[in-house]
Short mmCIF file of C-alpha atoms and ligand atoms in Angstrom, two decimals:
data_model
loop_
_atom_site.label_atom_id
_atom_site.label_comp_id
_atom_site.label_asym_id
_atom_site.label_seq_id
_atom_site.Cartn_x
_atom_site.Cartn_y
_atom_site.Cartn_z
CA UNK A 1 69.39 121.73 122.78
CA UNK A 2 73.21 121.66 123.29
CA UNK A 3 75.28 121.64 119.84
CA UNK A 4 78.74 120.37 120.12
CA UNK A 5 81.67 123.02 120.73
CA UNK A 6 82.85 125.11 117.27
CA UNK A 7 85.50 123.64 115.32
CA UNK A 8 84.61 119.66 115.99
CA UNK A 9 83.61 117.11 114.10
CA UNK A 10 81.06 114.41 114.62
CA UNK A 11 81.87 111.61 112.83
CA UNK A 12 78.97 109.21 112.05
CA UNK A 13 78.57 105.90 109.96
CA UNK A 14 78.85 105.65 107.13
CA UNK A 15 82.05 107.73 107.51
CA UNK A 16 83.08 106.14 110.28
CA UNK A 17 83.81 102.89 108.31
CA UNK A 18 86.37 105.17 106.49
CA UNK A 19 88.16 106.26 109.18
CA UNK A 20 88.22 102.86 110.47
CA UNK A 21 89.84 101.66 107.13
CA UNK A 22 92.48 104.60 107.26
CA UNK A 23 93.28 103.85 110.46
CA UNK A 24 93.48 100.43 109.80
CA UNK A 25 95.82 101.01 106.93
CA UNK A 26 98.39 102.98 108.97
CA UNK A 27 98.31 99.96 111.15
CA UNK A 28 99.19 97.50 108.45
CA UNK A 29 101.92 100.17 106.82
CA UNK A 30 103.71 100.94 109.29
CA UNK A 31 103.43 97.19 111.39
CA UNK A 32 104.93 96.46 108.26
CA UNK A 33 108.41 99.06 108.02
CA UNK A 34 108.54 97.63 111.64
CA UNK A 35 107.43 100.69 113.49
CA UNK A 36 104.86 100.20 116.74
CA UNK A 37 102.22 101.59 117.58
CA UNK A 38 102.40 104.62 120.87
CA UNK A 39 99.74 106.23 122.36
CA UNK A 40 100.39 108.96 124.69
CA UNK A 41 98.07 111.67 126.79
CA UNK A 42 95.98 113.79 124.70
CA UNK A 43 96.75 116.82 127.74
CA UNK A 44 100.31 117.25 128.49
CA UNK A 45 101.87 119.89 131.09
CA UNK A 46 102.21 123.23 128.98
CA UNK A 47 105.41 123.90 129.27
CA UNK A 48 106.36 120.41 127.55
CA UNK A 49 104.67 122.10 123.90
CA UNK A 50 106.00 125.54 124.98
CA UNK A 51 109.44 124.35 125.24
CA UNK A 52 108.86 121.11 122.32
CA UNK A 53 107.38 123.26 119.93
CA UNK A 54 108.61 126.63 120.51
CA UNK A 55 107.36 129.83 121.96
CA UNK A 56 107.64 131.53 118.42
CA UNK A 57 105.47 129.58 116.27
CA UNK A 58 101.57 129.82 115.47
CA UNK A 59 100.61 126.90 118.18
CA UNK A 60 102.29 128.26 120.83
CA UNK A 61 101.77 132.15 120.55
CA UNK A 62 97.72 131.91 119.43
CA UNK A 63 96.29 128.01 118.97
CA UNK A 64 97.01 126.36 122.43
CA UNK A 65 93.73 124.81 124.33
CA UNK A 66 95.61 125.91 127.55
CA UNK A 67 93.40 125.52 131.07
CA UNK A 68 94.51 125.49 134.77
CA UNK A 69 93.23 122.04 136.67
CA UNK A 70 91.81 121.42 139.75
CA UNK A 71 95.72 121.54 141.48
CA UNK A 72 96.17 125.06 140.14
CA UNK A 73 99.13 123.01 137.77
CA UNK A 74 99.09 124.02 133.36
CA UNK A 75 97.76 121.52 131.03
CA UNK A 76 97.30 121.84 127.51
CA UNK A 77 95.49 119.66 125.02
CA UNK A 78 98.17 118.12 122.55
CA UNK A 79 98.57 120.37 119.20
CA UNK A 80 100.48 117.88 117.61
CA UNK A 81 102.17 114.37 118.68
CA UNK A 82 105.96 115.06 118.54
CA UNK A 83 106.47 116.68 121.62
CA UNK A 84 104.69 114.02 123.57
CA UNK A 85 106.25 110.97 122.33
CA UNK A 86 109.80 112.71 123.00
CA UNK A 87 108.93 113.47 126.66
CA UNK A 88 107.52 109.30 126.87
CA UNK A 89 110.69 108.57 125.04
CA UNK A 90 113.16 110.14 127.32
CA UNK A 91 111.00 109.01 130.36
CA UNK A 92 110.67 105.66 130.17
CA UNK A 93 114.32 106.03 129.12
CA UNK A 94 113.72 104.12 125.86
CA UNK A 95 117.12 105.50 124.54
CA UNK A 96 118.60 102.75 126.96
CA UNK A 97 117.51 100.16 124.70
CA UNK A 98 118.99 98.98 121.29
CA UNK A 99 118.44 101.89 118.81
CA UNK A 100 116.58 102.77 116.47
CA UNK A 101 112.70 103.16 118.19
CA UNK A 102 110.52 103.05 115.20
CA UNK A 103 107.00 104.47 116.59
CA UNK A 104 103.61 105.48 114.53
CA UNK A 105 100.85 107.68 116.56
CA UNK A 106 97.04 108.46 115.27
CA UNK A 107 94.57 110.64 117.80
CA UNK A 108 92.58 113.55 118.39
CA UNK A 109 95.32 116.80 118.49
CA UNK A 110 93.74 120.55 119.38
CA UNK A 111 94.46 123.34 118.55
CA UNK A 112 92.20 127.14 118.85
CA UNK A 113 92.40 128.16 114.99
CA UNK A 114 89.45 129.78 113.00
CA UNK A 115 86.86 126.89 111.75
CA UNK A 116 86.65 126.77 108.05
CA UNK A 117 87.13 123.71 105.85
CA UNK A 118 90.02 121.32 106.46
CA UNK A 119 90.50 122.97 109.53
CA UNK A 120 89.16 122.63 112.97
CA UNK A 121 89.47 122.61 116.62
CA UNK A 122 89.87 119.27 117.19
CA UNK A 123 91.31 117.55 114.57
CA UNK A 124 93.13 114.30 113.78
CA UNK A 125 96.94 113.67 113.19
CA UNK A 126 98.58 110.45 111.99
CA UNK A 127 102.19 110.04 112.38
CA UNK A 128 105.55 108.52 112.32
CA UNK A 129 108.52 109.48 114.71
CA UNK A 130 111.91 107.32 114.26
CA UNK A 131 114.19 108.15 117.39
CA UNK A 132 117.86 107.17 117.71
CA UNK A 133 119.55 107.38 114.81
CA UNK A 134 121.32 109.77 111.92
CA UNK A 135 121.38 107.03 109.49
CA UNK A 136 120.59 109.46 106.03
CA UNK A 137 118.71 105.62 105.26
CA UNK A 138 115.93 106.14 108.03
CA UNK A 139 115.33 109.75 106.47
CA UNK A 140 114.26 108.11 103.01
CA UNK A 141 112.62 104.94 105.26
CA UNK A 142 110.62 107.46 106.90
CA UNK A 143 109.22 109.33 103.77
CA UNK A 144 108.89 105.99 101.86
CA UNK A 145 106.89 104.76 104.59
CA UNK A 146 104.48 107.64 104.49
CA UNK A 147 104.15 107.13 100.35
CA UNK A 148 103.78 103.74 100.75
CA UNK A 149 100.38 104.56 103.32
CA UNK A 150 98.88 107.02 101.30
CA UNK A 151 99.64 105.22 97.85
CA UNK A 152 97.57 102.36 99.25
CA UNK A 153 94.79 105.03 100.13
CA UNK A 154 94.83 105.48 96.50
CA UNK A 155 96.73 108.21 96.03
CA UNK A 156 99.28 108.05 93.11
CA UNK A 157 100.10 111.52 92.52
CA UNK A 158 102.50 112.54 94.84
CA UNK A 159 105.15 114.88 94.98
CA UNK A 160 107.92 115.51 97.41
CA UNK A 161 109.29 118.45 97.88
CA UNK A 162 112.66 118.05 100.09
CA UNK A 163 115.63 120.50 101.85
CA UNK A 164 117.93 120.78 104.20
CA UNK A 165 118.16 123.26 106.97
CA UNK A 166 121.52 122.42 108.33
CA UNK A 167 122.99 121.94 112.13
CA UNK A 168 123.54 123.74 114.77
CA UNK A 169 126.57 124.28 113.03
CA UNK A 170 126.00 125.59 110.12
CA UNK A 171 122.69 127.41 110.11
CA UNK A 172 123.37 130.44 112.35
CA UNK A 173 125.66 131.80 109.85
CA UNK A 174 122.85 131.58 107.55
CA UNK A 175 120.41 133.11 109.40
CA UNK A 176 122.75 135.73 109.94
CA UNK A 177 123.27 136.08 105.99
CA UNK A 178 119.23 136.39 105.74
CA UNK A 179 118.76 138.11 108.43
CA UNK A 180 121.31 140.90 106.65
CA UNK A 181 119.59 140.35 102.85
CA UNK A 182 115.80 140.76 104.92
CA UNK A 183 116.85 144.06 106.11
CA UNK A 184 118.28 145.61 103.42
CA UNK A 185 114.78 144.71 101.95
CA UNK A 186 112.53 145.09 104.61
CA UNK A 187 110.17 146.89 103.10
CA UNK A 188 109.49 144.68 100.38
CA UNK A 189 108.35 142.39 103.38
CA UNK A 190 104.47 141.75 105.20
CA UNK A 191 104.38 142.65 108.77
CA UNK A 192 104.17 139.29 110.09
CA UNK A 193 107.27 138.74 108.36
CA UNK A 194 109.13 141.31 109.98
CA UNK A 195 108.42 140.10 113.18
CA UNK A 196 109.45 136.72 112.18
CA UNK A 197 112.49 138.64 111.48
CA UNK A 198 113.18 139.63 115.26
CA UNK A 199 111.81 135.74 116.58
CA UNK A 200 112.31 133.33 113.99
CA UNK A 201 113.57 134.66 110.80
CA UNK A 202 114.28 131.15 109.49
CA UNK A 203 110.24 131.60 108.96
CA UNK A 204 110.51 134.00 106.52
CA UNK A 205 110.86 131.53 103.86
CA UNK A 206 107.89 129.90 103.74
CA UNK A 207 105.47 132.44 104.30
CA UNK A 208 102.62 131.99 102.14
CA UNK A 209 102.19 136.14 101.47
CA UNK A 210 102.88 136.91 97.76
CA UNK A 211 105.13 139.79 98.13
CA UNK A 212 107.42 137.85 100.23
CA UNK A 213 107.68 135.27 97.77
CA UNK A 214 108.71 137.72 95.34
CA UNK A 215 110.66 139.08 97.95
CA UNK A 216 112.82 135.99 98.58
CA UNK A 217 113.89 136.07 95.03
CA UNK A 218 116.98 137.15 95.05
CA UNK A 219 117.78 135.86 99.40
CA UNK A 220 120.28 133.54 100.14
CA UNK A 221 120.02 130.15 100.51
CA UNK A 222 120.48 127.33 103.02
CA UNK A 223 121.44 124.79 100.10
CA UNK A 224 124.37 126.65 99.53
CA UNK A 225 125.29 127.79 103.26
CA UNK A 226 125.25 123.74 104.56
CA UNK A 227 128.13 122.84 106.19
CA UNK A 228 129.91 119.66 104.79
CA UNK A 229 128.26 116.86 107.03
CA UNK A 230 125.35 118.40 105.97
CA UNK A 231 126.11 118.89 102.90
CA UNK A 232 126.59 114.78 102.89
CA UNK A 233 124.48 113.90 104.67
CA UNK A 234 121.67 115.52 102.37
CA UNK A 235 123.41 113.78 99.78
CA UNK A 236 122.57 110.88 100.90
CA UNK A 237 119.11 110.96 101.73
CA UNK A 238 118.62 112.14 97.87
CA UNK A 239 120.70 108.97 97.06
CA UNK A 240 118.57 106.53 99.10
CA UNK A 241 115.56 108.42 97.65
CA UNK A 242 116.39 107.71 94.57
CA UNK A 243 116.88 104.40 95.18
CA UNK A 244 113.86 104.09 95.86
CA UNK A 245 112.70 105.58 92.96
CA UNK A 246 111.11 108.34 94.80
CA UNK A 247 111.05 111.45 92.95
CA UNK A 248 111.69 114.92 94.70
CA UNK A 249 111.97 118.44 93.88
CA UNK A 250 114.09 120.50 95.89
CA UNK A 251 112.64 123.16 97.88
CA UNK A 252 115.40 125.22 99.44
CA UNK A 253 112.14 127.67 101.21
CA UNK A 254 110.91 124.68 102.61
CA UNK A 255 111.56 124.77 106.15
CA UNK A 256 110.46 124.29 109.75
CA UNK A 257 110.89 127.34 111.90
CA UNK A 258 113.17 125.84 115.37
CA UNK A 259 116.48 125.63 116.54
CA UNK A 260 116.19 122.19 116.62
CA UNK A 261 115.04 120.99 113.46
CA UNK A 262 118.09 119.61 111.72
CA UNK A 263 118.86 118.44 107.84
CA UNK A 264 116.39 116.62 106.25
CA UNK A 265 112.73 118.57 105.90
CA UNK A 266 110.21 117.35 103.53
CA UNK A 267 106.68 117.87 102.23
CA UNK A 268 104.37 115.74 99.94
CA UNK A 269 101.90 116.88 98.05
CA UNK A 270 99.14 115.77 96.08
CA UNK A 271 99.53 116.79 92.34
CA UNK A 272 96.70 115.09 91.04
CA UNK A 273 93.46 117.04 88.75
CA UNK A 274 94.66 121.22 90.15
CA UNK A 275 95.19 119.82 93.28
CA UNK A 276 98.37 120.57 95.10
CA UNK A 277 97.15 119.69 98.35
CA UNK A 278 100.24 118.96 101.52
CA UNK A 279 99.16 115.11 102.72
CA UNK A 280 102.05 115.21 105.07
CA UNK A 281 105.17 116.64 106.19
CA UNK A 282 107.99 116.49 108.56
CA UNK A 283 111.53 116.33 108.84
CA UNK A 284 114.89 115.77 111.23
CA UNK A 285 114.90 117.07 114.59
CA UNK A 286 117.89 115.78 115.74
CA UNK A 287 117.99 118.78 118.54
CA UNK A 288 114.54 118.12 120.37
CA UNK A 289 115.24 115.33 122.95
CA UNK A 290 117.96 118.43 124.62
CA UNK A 291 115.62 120.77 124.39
CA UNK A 292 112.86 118.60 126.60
CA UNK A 293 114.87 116.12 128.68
CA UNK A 294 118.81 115.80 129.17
CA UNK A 295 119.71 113.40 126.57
CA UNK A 296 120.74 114.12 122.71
CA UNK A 297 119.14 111.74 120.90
CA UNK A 298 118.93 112.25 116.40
CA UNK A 299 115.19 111.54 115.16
CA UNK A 300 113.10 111.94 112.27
CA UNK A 301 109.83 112.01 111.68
CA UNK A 302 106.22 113.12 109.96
CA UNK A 303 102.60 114.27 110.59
CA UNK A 304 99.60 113.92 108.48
CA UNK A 305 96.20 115.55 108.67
CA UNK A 306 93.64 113.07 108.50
CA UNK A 307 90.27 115.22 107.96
CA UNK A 308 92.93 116.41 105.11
CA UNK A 309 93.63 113.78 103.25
CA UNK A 310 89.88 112.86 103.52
CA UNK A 311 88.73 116.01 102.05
CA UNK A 312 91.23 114.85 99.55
CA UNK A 313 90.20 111.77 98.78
CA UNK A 314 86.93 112.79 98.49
CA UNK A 315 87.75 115.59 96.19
CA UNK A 316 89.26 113.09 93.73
CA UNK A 317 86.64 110.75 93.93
CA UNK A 318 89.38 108.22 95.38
CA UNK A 319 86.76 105.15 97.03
CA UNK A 320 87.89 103.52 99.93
CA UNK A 321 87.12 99.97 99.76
CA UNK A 322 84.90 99.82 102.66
CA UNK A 323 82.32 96.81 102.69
CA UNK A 324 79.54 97.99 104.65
CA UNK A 325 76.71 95.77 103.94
CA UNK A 326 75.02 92.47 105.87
CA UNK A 327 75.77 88.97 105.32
CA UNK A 328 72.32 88.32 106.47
CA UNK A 329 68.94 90.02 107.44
CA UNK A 330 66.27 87.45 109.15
CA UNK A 331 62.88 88.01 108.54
CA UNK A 332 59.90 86.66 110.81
CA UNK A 333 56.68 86.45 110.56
CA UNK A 334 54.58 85.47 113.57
CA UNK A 335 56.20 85.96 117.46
CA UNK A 336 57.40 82.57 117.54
CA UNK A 337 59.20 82.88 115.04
CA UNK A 338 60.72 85.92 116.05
CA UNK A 339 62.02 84.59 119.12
CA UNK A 340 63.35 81.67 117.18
CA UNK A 341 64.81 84.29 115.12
CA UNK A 342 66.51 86.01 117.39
CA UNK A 343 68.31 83.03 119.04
CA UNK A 344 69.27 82.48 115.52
CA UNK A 345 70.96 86.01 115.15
CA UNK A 346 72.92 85.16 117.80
CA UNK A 347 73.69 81.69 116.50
CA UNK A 348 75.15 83.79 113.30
CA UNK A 349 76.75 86.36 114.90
CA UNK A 350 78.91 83.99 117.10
CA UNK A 351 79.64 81.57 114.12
CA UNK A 352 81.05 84.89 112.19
CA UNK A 353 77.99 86.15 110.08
CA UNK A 354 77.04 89.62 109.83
CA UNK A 355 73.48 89.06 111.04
CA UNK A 356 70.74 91.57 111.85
CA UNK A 357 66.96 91.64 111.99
CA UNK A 358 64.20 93.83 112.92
CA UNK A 359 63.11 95.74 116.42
CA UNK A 360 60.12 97.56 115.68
CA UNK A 361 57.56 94.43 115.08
CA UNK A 362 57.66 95.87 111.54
CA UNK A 363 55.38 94.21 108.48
CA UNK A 364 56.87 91.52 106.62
CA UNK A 365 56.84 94.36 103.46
CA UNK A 366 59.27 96.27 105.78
CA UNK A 367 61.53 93.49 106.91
CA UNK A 368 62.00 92.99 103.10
CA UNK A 369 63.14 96.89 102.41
CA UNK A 370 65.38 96.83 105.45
CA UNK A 371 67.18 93.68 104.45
CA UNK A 372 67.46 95.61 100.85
CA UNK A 373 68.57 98.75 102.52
CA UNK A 374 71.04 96.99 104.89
CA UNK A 375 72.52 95.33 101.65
CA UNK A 376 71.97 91.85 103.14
CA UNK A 377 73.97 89.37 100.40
CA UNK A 378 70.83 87.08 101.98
CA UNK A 379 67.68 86.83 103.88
CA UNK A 380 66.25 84.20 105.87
CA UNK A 381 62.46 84.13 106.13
CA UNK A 382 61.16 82.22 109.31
CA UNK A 383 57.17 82.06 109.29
CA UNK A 384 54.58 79.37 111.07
CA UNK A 385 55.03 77.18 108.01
CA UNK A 386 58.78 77.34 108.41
CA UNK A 387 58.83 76.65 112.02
CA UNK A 388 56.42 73.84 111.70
CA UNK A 389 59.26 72.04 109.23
CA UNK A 390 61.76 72.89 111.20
CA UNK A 391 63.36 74.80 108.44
CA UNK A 392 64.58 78.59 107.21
CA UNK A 393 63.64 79.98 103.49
CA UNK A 394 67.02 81.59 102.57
CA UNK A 395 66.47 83.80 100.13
CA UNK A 396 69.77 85.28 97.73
CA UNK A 397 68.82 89.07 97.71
CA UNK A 398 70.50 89.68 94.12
CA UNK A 399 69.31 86.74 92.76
CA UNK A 400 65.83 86.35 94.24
CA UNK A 401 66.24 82.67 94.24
CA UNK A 402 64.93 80.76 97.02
CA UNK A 403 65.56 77.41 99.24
CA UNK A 404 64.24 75.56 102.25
CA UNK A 405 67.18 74.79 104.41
CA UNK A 406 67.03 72.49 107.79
CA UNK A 407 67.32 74.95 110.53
CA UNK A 408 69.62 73.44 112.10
CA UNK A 409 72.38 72.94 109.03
CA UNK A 410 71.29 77.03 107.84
CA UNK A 411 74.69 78.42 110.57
CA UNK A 412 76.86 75.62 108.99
CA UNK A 413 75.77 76.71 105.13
CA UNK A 414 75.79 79.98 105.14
CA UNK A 415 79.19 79.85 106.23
CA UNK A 416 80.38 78.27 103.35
CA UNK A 417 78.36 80.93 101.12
CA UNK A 418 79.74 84.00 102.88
P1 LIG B 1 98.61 125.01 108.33
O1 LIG B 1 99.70 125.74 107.63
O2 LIG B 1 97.51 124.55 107.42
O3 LIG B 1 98.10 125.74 109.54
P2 LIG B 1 100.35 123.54 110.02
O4 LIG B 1 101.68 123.94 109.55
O5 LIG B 1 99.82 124.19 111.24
O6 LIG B 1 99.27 123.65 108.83
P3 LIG B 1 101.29 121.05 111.01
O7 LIG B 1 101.46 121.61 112.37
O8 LIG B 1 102.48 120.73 110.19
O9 LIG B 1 100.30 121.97 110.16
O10 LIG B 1 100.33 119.74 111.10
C1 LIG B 1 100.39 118.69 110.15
C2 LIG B 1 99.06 118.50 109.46
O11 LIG B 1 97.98 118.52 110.39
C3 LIG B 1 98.69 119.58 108.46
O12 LIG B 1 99.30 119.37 107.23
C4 LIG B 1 97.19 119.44 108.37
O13 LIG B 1 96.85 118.38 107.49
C5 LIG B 1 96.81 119.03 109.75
N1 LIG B 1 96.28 120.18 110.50
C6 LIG B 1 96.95 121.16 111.16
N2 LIG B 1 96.12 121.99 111.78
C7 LIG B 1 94.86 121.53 111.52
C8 LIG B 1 93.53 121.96 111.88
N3 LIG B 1 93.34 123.00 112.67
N4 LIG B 1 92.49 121.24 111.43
C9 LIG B 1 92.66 120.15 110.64
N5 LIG B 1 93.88 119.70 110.26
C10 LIG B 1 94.95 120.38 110.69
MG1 LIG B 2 98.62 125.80 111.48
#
């Protein structure tokens, strides 16, 4: 016996139907705010994630799926789908063509971590990434867009929790300012924290650790350090939010740990019965595209867990519309009739029906609880006497009501009943 590798998932039916209908919805959503659909590798040289998401950060330093191939050159399975569709967007030159590129991922991303629940090996991401443009309108676009998905999961509880980390400009004399308060304090710091300190004190604000927390109370912060194009810029994403009518708290410790993340960064959470659960988050990187290929290009963008928001949806009891049952099951009695049967199946199948019948020669008694179990909205019951008349007893399952209907009119009526 061979068991699957820790930290994956199999995902079977009826789950499966789930994650088809999520998947289905981010299709729809986002076809719909005009943004298309890019698939990229799932294994990517390593030095594009070393470089795209930074050497000092959790993926990088402990979580990469890193292996040498066959030509001695570094791949790595993709931790996330930013870096990837930056490297396709600066290599196929996209930036060449009118601007903005609206694009929305979903796929398998990797990542070494500790199995537990909501988080595994292999796991799956769905996301947004909006290339090209500043405009403080495709920052609220971009977060409306990923409301507007998860609201028609079901979820109506949702908070967003929003900041802005500055430019290039502006946030190294910040980081300088909390670099100062965090070691005047240091020892009201964890350990993790003051390493963060030496590689990416930015990083020190959202770390989860109580004491920092309490720590932080009295640090400076970015909010008030912004430099004035920042400063309006910000201002004008919370304007366009809220004319949306999207509610947000402000979060100045809400941030993402690189040089080139830029202004807007943003969280949502679940709020609904105790939960406070992140669905997805993101935020500007307007430095990333120079930090990867040669060009400076502004983007935006967001990433959402999808075993995460299932666990979610679970949690709250949310269902997922997800029809699951048969239009039809055919039951036969007699070989003859199965054969005749099973030319029918096909007959339904290619006419649009939902057909199915049985393939283990099984009692008419059993063909009856499988057509229950399969949820058939009908059955049709083909015996020697049927066959002889040249017609099909279709049988409505809730109902129990039966009819004789000509064989050869049963594709053409069902139709009209399903
Ligand atoms: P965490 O703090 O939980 O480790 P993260 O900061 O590493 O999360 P991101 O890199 O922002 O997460 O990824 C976006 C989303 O992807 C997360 O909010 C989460 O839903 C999901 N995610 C990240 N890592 C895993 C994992 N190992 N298994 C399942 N889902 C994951
Ligand atoms: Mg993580």
């Amino acid at each position: 016996m061979i068991n699957a590798p820790r930290g994956t998932n199999d995902i079977h039916p009826p789950d499966t139907s789930y994650w088809q209908y999520i998947e289905n919805k981010a299709h729809s959503v986002f076809n719909r705010y005009n943004y298309k659909e890019i698939r990229t590798p799932v294994f990517e040289y390593t030095e594009l994630f070393q470089r795209g998401i930074g050497e000092a950060t959790d993926i990088v330093e402990k979580e990469m799926y890193t292996f040498e191939d066959k030509g001695g050159r570094s791949i790595t399975l993709r931790p996330e789908g930013t870096a990837s569709v930056v490297r396709s967007f600066l290599e196929n030159k996209i930036y060449g063509q009118p601007q903005p590129t609206k694009y929305y991922y979903l796929g398998p991303m990797f990542r070494y971590e500790r199995p537990q629940a909501g988080r595994y090996r292999q796991f799956h991401q769905i996301g947004i990434e909006a290339l090209g443009s500043n405009d403080p309108f495709l920052d609220a676009e971009v977060i409306a867009a990923g409301m507007n998905y998860v609201q028609e999961l079901g979820l109506n509880n949702l908070k967003v929790l929003l900041n802005s980390i500055g430019c290039r400009e502006c946030r190294p004399g910040y980081v300088e300012e909390l670099k100062k308060y965090a070691a005047e304090n240091k020892e009201k710091f964890c350990s993790d924290c003051k390493n963060r300190l030496k590689t990416n004190p930015l990083r020190i604000l959202d770390c989860k650790v109580e004491q920092c927390s309490e720590a932080l109370k009295e640090a400076p912060l970015i909010l008030e350090a912004l430099c004035d194009e920042c400063e309006e810029h910000f201002r004008q994403v919370k304007t366009n939010l809220n004319r949306l009518e999207i509610s947000y708290d402000l979060d100045p410790y809400l941030v993402r740990g690189l040089d080139y993340y830029t202004n807007t960064a943003f969280e949502v959470k679940y709020t609904g019965l105790g939960a406070q659960d992140t669905i997805f988050g993101g935020g500007r990187y307007n430095g990333l595209t120079e930090e990867i290929g040669r060009q400076s290009v502004p983007a935006i963008g967001f990433a959402l867990g999808v075993e995460r928001l299932l666990l979610t949806l679970k949690e709250q009891e949310i269902e997922l519309p997800v029809e699951t049952g048969l239009d039809v099951f055919i039951i036969t009695i007699g070989e003859k009739a199965r054969s005749r049967g099973f030319t029918l199946n096909q007959e339904l199948r290619r006419a649009g029906v939902k057909s199915d019948m049985d393939y283990l020669d099984n009692s008419v008694g059993s063909q009856m609880k499988m057509a229950d179990r399969q949820n058939a909205k009908y059955s049709f019951i083909i015996g020697g006497n049927e066959l002889q008349k040249g017609v099909v007893t279709f049988r409505d399952m809730k109902s129990g009501e039966e009819e004789e209907i000509d064989i050869h009119n049963i594709v053409n009526k069902v139709q009209t009943y399903i």
